[in-house]
Tab-separated table of C-alpha atoms and ligand atoms in Angstrom:
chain	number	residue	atom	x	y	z
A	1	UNK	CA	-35.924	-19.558	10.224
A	2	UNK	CA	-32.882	-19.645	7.728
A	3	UNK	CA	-31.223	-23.213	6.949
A	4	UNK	CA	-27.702	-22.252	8.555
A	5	UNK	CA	-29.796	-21.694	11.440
A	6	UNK	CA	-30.935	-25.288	11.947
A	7	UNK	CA	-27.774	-26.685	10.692
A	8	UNK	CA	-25.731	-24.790	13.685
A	9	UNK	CA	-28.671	-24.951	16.337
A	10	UNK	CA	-27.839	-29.433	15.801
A	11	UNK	CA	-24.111	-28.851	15.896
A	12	UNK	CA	-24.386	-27.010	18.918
A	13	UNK	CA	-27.113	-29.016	20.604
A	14	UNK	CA	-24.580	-32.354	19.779
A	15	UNK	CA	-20.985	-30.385	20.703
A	16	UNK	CA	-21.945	-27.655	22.512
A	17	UNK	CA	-21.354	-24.197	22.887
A	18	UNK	CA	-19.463	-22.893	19.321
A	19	UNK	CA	-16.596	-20.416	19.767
A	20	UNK	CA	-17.612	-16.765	17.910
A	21	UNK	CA	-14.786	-17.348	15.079
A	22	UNK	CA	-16.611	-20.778	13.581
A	23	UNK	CA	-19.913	-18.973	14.365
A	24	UNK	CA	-18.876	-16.052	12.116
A	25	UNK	CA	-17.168	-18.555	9.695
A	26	UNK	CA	-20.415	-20.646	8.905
A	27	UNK	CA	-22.471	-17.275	8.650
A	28	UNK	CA	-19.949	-15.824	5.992
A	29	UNK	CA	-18.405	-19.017	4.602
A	30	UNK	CA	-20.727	-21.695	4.413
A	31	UNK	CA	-20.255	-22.815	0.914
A	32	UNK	CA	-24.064	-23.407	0.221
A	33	UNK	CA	-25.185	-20.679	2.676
A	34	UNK	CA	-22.700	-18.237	3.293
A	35	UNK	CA	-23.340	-14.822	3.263
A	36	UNK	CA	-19.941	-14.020	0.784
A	37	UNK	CA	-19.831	-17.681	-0.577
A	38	UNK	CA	-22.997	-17.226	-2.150
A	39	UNK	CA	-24.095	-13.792	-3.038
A	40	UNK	CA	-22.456	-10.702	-4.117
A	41	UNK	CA	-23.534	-8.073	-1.036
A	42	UNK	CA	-22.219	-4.827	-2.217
A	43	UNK	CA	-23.875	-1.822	-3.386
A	44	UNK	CA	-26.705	0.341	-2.912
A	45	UNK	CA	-28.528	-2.443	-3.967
A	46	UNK	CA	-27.159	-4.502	-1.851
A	47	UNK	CA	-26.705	-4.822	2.641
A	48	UNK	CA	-23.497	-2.516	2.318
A	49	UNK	CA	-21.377	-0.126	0.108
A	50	UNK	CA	-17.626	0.757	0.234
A	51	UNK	CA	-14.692	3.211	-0.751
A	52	UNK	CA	-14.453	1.886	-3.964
A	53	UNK	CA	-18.084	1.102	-4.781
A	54	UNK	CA	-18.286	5.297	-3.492
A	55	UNK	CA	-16.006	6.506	-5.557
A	56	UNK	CA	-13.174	5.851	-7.980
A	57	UNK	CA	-11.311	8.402	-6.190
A	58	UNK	CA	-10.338	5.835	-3.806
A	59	UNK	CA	-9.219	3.239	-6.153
A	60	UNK	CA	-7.238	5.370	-8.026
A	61	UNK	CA	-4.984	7.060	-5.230
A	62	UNK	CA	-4.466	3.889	-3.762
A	63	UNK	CA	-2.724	2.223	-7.354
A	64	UNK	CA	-1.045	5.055	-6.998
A	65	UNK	CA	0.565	5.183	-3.355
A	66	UNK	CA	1.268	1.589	-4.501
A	67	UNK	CA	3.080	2.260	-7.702
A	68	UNK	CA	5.030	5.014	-5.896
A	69	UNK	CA	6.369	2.293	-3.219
A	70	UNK	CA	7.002	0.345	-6.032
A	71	UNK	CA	9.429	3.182	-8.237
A	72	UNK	CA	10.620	4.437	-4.465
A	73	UNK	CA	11.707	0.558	-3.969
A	74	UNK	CA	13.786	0.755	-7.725
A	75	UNK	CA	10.849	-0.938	-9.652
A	76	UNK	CA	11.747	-4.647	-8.958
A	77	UNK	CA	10.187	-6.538	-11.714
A	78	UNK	CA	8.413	-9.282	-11.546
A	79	UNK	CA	6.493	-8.328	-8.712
A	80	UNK	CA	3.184	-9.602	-7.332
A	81	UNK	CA	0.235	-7.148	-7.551
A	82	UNK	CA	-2.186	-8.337	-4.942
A	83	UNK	CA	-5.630	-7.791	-2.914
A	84	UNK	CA	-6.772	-9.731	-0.330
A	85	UNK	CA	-11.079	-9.315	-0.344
A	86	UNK	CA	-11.307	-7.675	-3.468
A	87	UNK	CA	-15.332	-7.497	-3.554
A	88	UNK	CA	-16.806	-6.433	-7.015
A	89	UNK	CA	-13.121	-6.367	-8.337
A	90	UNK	CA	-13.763	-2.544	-8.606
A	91	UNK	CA	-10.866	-1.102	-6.678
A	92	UNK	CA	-8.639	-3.512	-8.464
A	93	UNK	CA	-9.980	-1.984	-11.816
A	94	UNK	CA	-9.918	1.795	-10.681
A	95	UNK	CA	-6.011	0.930	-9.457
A	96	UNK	CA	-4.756	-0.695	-13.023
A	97	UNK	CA	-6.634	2.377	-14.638
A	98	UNK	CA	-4.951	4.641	-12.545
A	99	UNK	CA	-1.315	3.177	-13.074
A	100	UNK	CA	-1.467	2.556	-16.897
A	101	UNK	CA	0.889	5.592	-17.104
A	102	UNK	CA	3.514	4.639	-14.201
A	103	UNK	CA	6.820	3.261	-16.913
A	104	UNK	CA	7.309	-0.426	-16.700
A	105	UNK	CA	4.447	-1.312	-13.744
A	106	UNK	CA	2.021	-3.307	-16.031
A	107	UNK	CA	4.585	-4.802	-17.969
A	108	UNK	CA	6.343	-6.516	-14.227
A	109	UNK	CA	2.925	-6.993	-12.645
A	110	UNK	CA	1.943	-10.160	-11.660
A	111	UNK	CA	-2.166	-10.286	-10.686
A	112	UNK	CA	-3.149	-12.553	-7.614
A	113	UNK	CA	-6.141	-12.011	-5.559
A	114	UNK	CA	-7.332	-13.969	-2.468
A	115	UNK	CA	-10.405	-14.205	-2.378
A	116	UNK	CA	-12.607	-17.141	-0.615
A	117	UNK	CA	-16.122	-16.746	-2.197
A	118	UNK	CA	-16.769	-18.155	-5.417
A	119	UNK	CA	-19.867	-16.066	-6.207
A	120	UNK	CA	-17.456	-13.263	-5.771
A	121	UNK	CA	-14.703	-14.531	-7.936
A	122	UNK	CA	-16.978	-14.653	-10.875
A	123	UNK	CA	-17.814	-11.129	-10.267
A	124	UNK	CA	-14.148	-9.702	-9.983
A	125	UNK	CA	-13.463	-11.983	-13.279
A	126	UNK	CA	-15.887	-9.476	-15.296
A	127	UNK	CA	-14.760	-6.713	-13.603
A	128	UNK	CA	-11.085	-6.792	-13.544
A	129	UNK	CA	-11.812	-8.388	-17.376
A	130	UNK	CA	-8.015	-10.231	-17.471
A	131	UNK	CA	-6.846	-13.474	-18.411
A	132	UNK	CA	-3.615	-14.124	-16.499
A	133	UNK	CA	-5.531	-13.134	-12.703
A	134	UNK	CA	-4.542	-16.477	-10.327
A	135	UNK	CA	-6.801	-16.619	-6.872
A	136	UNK	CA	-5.704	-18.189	-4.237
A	137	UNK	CA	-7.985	-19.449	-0.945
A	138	UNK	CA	-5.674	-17.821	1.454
A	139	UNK	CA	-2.502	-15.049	1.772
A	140	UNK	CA	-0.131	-18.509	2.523
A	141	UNK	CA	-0.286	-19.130	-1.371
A	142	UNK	CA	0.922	-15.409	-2.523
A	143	UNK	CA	4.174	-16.324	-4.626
A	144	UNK	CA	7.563	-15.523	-2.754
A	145	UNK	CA	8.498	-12.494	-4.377
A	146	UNK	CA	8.053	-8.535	-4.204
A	147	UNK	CA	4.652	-7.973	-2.872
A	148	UNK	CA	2.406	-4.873	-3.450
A	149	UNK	CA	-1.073	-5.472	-1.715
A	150	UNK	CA	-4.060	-3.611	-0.924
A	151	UNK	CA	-6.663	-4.697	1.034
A	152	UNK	CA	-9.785	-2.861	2.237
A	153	UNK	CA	-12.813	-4.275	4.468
A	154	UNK	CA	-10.833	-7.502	4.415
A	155	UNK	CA	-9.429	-8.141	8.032
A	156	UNK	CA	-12.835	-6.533	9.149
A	157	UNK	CA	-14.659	-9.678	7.668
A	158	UNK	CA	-12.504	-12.101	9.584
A	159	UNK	CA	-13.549	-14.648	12.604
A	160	UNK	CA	-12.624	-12.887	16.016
A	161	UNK	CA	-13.020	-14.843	19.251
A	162	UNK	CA	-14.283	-12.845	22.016
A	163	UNK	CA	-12.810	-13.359	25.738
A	164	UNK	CA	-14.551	-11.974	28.649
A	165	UNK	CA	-11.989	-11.189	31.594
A	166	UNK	CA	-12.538	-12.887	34.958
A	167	UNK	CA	-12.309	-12.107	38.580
A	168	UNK	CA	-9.733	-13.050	40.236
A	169	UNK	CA	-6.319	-14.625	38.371
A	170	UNK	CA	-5.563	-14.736	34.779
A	171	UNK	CA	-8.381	-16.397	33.441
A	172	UNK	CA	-10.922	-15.460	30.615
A	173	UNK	CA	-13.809	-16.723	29.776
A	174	UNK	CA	-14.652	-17.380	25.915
A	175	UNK	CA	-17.952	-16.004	24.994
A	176	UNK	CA	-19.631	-19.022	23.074
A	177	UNK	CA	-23.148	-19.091	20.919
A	178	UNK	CA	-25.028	-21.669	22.232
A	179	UNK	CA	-28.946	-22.743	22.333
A	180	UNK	CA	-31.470	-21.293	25.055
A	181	UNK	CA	-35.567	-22.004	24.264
A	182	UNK	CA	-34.426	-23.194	20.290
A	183	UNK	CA	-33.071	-19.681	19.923
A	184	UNK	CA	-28.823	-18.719	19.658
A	185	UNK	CA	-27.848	-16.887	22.372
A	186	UNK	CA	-24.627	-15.936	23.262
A	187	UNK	CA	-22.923	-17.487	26.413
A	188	UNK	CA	-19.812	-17.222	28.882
A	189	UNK	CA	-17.481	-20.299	29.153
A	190	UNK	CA	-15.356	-21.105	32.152
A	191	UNK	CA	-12.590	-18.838	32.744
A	192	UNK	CA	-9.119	-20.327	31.683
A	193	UNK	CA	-5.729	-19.039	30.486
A	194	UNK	CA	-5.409	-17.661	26.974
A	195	UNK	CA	-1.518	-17.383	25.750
A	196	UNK	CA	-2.966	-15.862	23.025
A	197	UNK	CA	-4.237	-12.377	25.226
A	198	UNK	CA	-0.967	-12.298	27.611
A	199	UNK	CA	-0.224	-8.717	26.975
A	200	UNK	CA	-3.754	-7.922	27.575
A	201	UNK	CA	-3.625	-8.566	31.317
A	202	UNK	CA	-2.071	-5.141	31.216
A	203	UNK	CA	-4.741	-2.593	30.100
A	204	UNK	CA	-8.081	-4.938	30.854
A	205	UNK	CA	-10.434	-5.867	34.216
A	206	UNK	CA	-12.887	-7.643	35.256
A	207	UNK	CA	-15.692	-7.972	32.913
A	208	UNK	CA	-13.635	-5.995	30.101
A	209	UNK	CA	-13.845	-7.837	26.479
A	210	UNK	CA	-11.010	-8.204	24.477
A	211	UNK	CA	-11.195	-10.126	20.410
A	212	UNK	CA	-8.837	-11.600	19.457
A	213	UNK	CA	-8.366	-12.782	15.460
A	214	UNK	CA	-6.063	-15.323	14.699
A	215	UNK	CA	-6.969	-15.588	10.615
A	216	UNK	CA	-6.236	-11.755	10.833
A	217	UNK	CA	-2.734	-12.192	12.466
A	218	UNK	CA	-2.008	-15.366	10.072
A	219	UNK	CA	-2.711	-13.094	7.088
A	220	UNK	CA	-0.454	-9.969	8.170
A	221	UNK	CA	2.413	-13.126	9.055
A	222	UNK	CA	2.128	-13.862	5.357
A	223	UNK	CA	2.455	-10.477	4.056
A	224	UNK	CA	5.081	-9.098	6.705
A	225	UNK	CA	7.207	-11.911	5.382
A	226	UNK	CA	7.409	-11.744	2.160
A	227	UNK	CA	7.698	-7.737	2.129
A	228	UNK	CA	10.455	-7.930	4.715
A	229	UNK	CA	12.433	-10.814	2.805
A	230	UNK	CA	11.933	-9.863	-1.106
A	231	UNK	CA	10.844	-5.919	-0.658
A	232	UNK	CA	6.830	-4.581	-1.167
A	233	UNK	CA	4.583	-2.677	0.697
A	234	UNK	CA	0.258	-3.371	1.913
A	235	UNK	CA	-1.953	-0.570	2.450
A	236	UNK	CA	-4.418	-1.969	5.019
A	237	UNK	CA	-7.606	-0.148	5.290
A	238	UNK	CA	-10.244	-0.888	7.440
A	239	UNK	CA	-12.528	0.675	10.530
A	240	UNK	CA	-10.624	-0.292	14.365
A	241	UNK	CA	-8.086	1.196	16.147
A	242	UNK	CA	-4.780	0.686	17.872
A	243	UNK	CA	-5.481	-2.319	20.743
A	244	UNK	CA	-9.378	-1.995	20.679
A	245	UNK	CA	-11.061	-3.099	23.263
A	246	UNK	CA	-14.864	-3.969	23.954
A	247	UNK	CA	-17.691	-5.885	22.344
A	248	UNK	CA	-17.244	-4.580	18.548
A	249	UNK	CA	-19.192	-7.664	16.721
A	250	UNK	CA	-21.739	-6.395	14.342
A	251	UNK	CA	-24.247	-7.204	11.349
A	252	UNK	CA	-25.041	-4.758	9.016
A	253	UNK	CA	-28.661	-6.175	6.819
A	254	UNK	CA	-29.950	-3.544	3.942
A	255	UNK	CA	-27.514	-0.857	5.093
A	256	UNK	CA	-28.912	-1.621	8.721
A	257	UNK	CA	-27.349	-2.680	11.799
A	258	UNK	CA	-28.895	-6.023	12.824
A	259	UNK	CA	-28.496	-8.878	15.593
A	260	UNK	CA	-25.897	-11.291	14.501
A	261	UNK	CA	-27.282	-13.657	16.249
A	262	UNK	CA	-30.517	-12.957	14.209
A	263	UNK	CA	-30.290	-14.397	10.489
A	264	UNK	CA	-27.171	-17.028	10.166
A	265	UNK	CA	-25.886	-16.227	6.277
A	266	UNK	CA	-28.526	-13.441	5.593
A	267	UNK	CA	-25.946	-10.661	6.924
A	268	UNK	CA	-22.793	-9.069	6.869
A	269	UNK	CA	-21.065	-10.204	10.309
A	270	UNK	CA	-18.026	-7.812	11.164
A	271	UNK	CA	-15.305	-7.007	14.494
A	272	UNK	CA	-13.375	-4.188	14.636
A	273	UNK	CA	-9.695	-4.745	13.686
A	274	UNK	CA	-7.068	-4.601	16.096
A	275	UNK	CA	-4.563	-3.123	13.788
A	276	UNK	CA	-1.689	-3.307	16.853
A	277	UNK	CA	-2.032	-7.357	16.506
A	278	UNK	CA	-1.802	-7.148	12.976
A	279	UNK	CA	1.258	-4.945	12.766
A	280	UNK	CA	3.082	-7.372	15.785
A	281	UNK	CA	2.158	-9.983	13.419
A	282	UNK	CA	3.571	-8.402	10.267
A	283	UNK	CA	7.304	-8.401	11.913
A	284	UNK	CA	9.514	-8.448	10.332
A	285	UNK	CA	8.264	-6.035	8.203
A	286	UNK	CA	7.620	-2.311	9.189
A	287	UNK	CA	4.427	-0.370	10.040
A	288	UNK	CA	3.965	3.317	9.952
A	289	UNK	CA	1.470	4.435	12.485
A	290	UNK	CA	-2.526	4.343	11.902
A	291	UNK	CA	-3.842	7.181	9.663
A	292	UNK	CA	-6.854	8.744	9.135
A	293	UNK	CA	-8.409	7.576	6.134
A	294	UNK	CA	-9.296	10.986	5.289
A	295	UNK	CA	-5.944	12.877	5.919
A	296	UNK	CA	-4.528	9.617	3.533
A	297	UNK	CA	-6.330	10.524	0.983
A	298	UNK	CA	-5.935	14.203	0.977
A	299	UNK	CA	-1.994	13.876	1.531
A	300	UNK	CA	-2.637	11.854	-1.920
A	301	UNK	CA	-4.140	14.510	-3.717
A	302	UNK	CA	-8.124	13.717	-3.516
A	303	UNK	CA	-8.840	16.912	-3.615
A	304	UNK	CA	-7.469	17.987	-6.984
A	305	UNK	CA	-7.982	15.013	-8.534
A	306	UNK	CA	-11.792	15.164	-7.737
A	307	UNK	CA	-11.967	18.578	-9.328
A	308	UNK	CA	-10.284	17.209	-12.606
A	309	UNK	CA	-13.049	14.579	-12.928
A	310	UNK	CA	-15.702	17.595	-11.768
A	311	UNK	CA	-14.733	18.877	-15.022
A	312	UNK	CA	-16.879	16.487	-17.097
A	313	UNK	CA	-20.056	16.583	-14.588
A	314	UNK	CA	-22.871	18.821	-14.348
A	315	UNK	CA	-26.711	18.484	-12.086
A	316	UNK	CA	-26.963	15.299	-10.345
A	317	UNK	CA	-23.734	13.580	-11.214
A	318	UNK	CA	-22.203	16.283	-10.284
A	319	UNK	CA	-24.052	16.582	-6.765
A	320	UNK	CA	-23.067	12.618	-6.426
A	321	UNK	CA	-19.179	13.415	-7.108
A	322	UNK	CA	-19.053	15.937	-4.865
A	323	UNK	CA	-20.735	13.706	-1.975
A	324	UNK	CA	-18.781	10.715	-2.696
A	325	UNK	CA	-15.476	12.895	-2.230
A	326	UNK	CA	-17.015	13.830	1.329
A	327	UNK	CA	-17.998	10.533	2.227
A	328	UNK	CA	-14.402	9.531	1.285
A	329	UNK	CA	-13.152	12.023	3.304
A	330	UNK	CA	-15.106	14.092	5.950
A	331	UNK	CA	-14.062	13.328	9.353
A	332	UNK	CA	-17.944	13.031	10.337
A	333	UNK	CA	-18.530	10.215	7.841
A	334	UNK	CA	-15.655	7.347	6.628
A	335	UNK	CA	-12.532	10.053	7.000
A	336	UNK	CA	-11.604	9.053	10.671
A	337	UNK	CA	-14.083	5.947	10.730
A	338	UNK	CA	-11.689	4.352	8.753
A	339	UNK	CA	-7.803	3.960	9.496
A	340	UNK	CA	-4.626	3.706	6.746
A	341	UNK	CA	-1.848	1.048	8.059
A	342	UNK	CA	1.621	0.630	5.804
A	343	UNK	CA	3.626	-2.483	6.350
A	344	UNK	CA	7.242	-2.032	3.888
A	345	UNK	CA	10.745	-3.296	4.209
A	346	UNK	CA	12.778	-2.832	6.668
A	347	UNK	CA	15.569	-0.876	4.361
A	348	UNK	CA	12.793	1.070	2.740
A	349	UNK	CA	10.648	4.161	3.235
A	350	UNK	CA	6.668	4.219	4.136
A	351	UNK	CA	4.227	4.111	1.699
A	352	UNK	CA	3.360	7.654	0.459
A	353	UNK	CA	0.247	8.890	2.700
A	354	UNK	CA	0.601	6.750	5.833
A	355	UNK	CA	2.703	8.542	8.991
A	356	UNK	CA	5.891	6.875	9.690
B	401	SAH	N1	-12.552	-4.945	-0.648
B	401	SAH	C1	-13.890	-4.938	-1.187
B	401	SAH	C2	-14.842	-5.935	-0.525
B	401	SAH	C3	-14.982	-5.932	0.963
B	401	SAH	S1	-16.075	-7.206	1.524
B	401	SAH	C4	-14.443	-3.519	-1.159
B	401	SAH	O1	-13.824	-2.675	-0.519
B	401	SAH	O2	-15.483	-3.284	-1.763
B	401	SAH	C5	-14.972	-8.479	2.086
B	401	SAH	C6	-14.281	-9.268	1.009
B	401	SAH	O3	-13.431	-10.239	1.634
B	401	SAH	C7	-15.204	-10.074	0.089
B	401	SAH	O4	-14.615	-10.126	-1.192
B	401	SAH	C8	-15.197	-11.443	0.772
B	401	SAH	O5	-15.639	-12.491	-0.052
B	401	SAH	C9	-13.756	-11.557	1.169
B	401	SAH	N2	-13.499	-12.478	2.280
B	401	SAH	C10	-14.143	-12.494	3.475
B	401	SAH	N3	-13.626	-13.455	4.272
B	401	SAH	C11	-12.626	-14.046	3.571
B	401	SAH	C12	-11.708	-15.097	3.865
B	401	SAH	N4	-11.726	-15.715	5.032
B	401	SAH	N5	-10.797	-15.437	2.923
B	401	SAH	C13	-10.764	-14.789	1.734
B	401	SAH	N6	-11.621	-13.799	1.401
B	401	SAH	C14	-12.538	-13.421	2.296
């Protein structure tokens, strides 16, 4: 029995029912028992790794698709340098590393970083090891001006709501967590209109589930903006599709998958993103299509760059390099798991990697 779990089993039992995206809030957000307010989960030591905690491979060719939007887009200076969910701070550290050599691109960088967790703030403070980084609670607050972002595992970490479709009509029914025998189950509501999933009468039936993330949307709004009024690009990486469509809620506990349901604030709640709303949302910037994660980073160079730093390894480190570059990359592990999206101006070209 965690203490979230009590605390959300008495809201529900005096409000009712709670909608997925508050559910998935308190687990992750909590402030004294969230999962990312309170601990830093990454790592082998930890209930998940990622691209850049793999390798700095992917760190590096991501500064420097970013740095070559930002000479492509005549090097407009001040600029804001940004990451939304930036973690351990380590693919922010790989990325400055990486562009220390592009002319002029430290010297007009301005740092921010959203980031909600204070436990992870702290750690991205020691990583990054700057003085002039500013954080900021949510993408709203990202200065009006150029914007080059990156963000990767971010939207994936968002509250979705979850809709159920119903018989006959245009009704869906929100999929709620409520109490049954002191334990959270999850439960239908009655079916009702959503604005929200008009365009999804289209491809969905009966008894289909759609998600639907409105933090997700509200973030790309705040990008797309500012790129399509003062110039910038976002690489947006992240596992989903184009319009997904099903059940995709998951935990993920000690590198295992786990019933979200199971531990409130013990483990890492994700959906699938729905990289079509985000890119609707990101008007009026651009998007190129959705690419592979894998072709990405081999249109980037991963390849030759990972036998440079081969160079300097022999016996195991050498064995891990050489896995972490297929992790990265083979289609059987993250290389088509994971999908590329570029948002950029309107009068500009894609960010180098992505498919127009
Ligand atoms: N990008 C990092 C970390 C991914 S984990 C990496 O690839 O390793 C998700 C990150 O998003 C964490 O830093 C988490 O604290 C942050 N995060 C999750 N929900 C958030 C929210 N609603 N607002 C701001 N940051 C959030």
């Amino acid at each position: 029995m965690t203490a979230l779990r009590d605390i959300l089993i008495a809201r529900i039992r005096d409000g009712g029912p709670m909608p997925l995206a508050d559910y998935m809030a308190e687990c992750l957000m909590n402030p004294d028992h969230g999962y990312y307010a309170t601990r830093d989960p990454l790592g082998a030591a930890g209930d998940f790794t990622t691209a850049p905690e793999i390798s700095q491979l992917f760190g590096e060719l991501m500064g420097l698709a970013l740095a070559q939007a930002w000479l492509d887009q005549g090097a407009p200076a001040p600029f804001t340098l940004a990451e939304c969910g930036p973690g351990r701070g380590t693919l922010m550290a790989d990325l400055l590393r990486a562009t220390r050599g592009v002319p002029g691109f430290h010297a007009a960088l301005r740092l921010h970083l959203v980031e909600a967790s204070p436990a992870l703030r702290a750690v991205q403070r020691a990583t990054i090891g700057r003085d002039d980084i500013t954080w900021h609670e949510s993408a709203d607050a990202l200065p009006d001006a150029p914007l080059f972002l990156i963000a990767n595992e971010f939207f994936d970490a968002l509250p979705i709501r979850q809709f159920m479709r119903a018989g006959a009509g245009a009704g869906w029914c929100e999929r709620c967590v409520g109490v049954r025998d002191g334990k959270l189950v999850l439960e239908a509501g009655a079916p009702r209109p959503v604005a929200a999933l008009a365009q999804r009468l289209e491809d969905t039936r009966e008894g289909d589930i759609v998600e639907h993330c409105a933090p997700g949307e509200a973030v790309a709004g705040a990008i797309g903006a500012r790129i399509a009024a003062h110039g910038g690009a976002a690489l947006i990486v992240d596992y989903g599709g184009w319009r997904t469509l099903g059940d995709t809620f998951q935990a993920v506990r000690r590198h295992q998958r786990a019933d979200p349901l199971e531990a409130p604030g013990m483990a890492d709640l994700t959906a699938h993103v729905d990289f079509e709303a985000l890119a609707r949302a990101a008007a009026p910037a651009r998007h190129t299509r959705l690419t592979p994660q894998g072709v990405f980073l081999e249109r980037l160079g991963v390849t030759a760059r990972a036998q440079v730093l081969a160079k300097g390894l022999d016996g195991e480190a050498l064995e891990n390099h050489v896995a972490a570059h297929r992790r990265l990359t083979h289609p059987q592990e993250m290389g088509t798991l994971f999908q590329v999206l570029g948002l950029y101006p309107p009068n500009a070209a894609p960010p180098p990697g992505c498919d127009a």
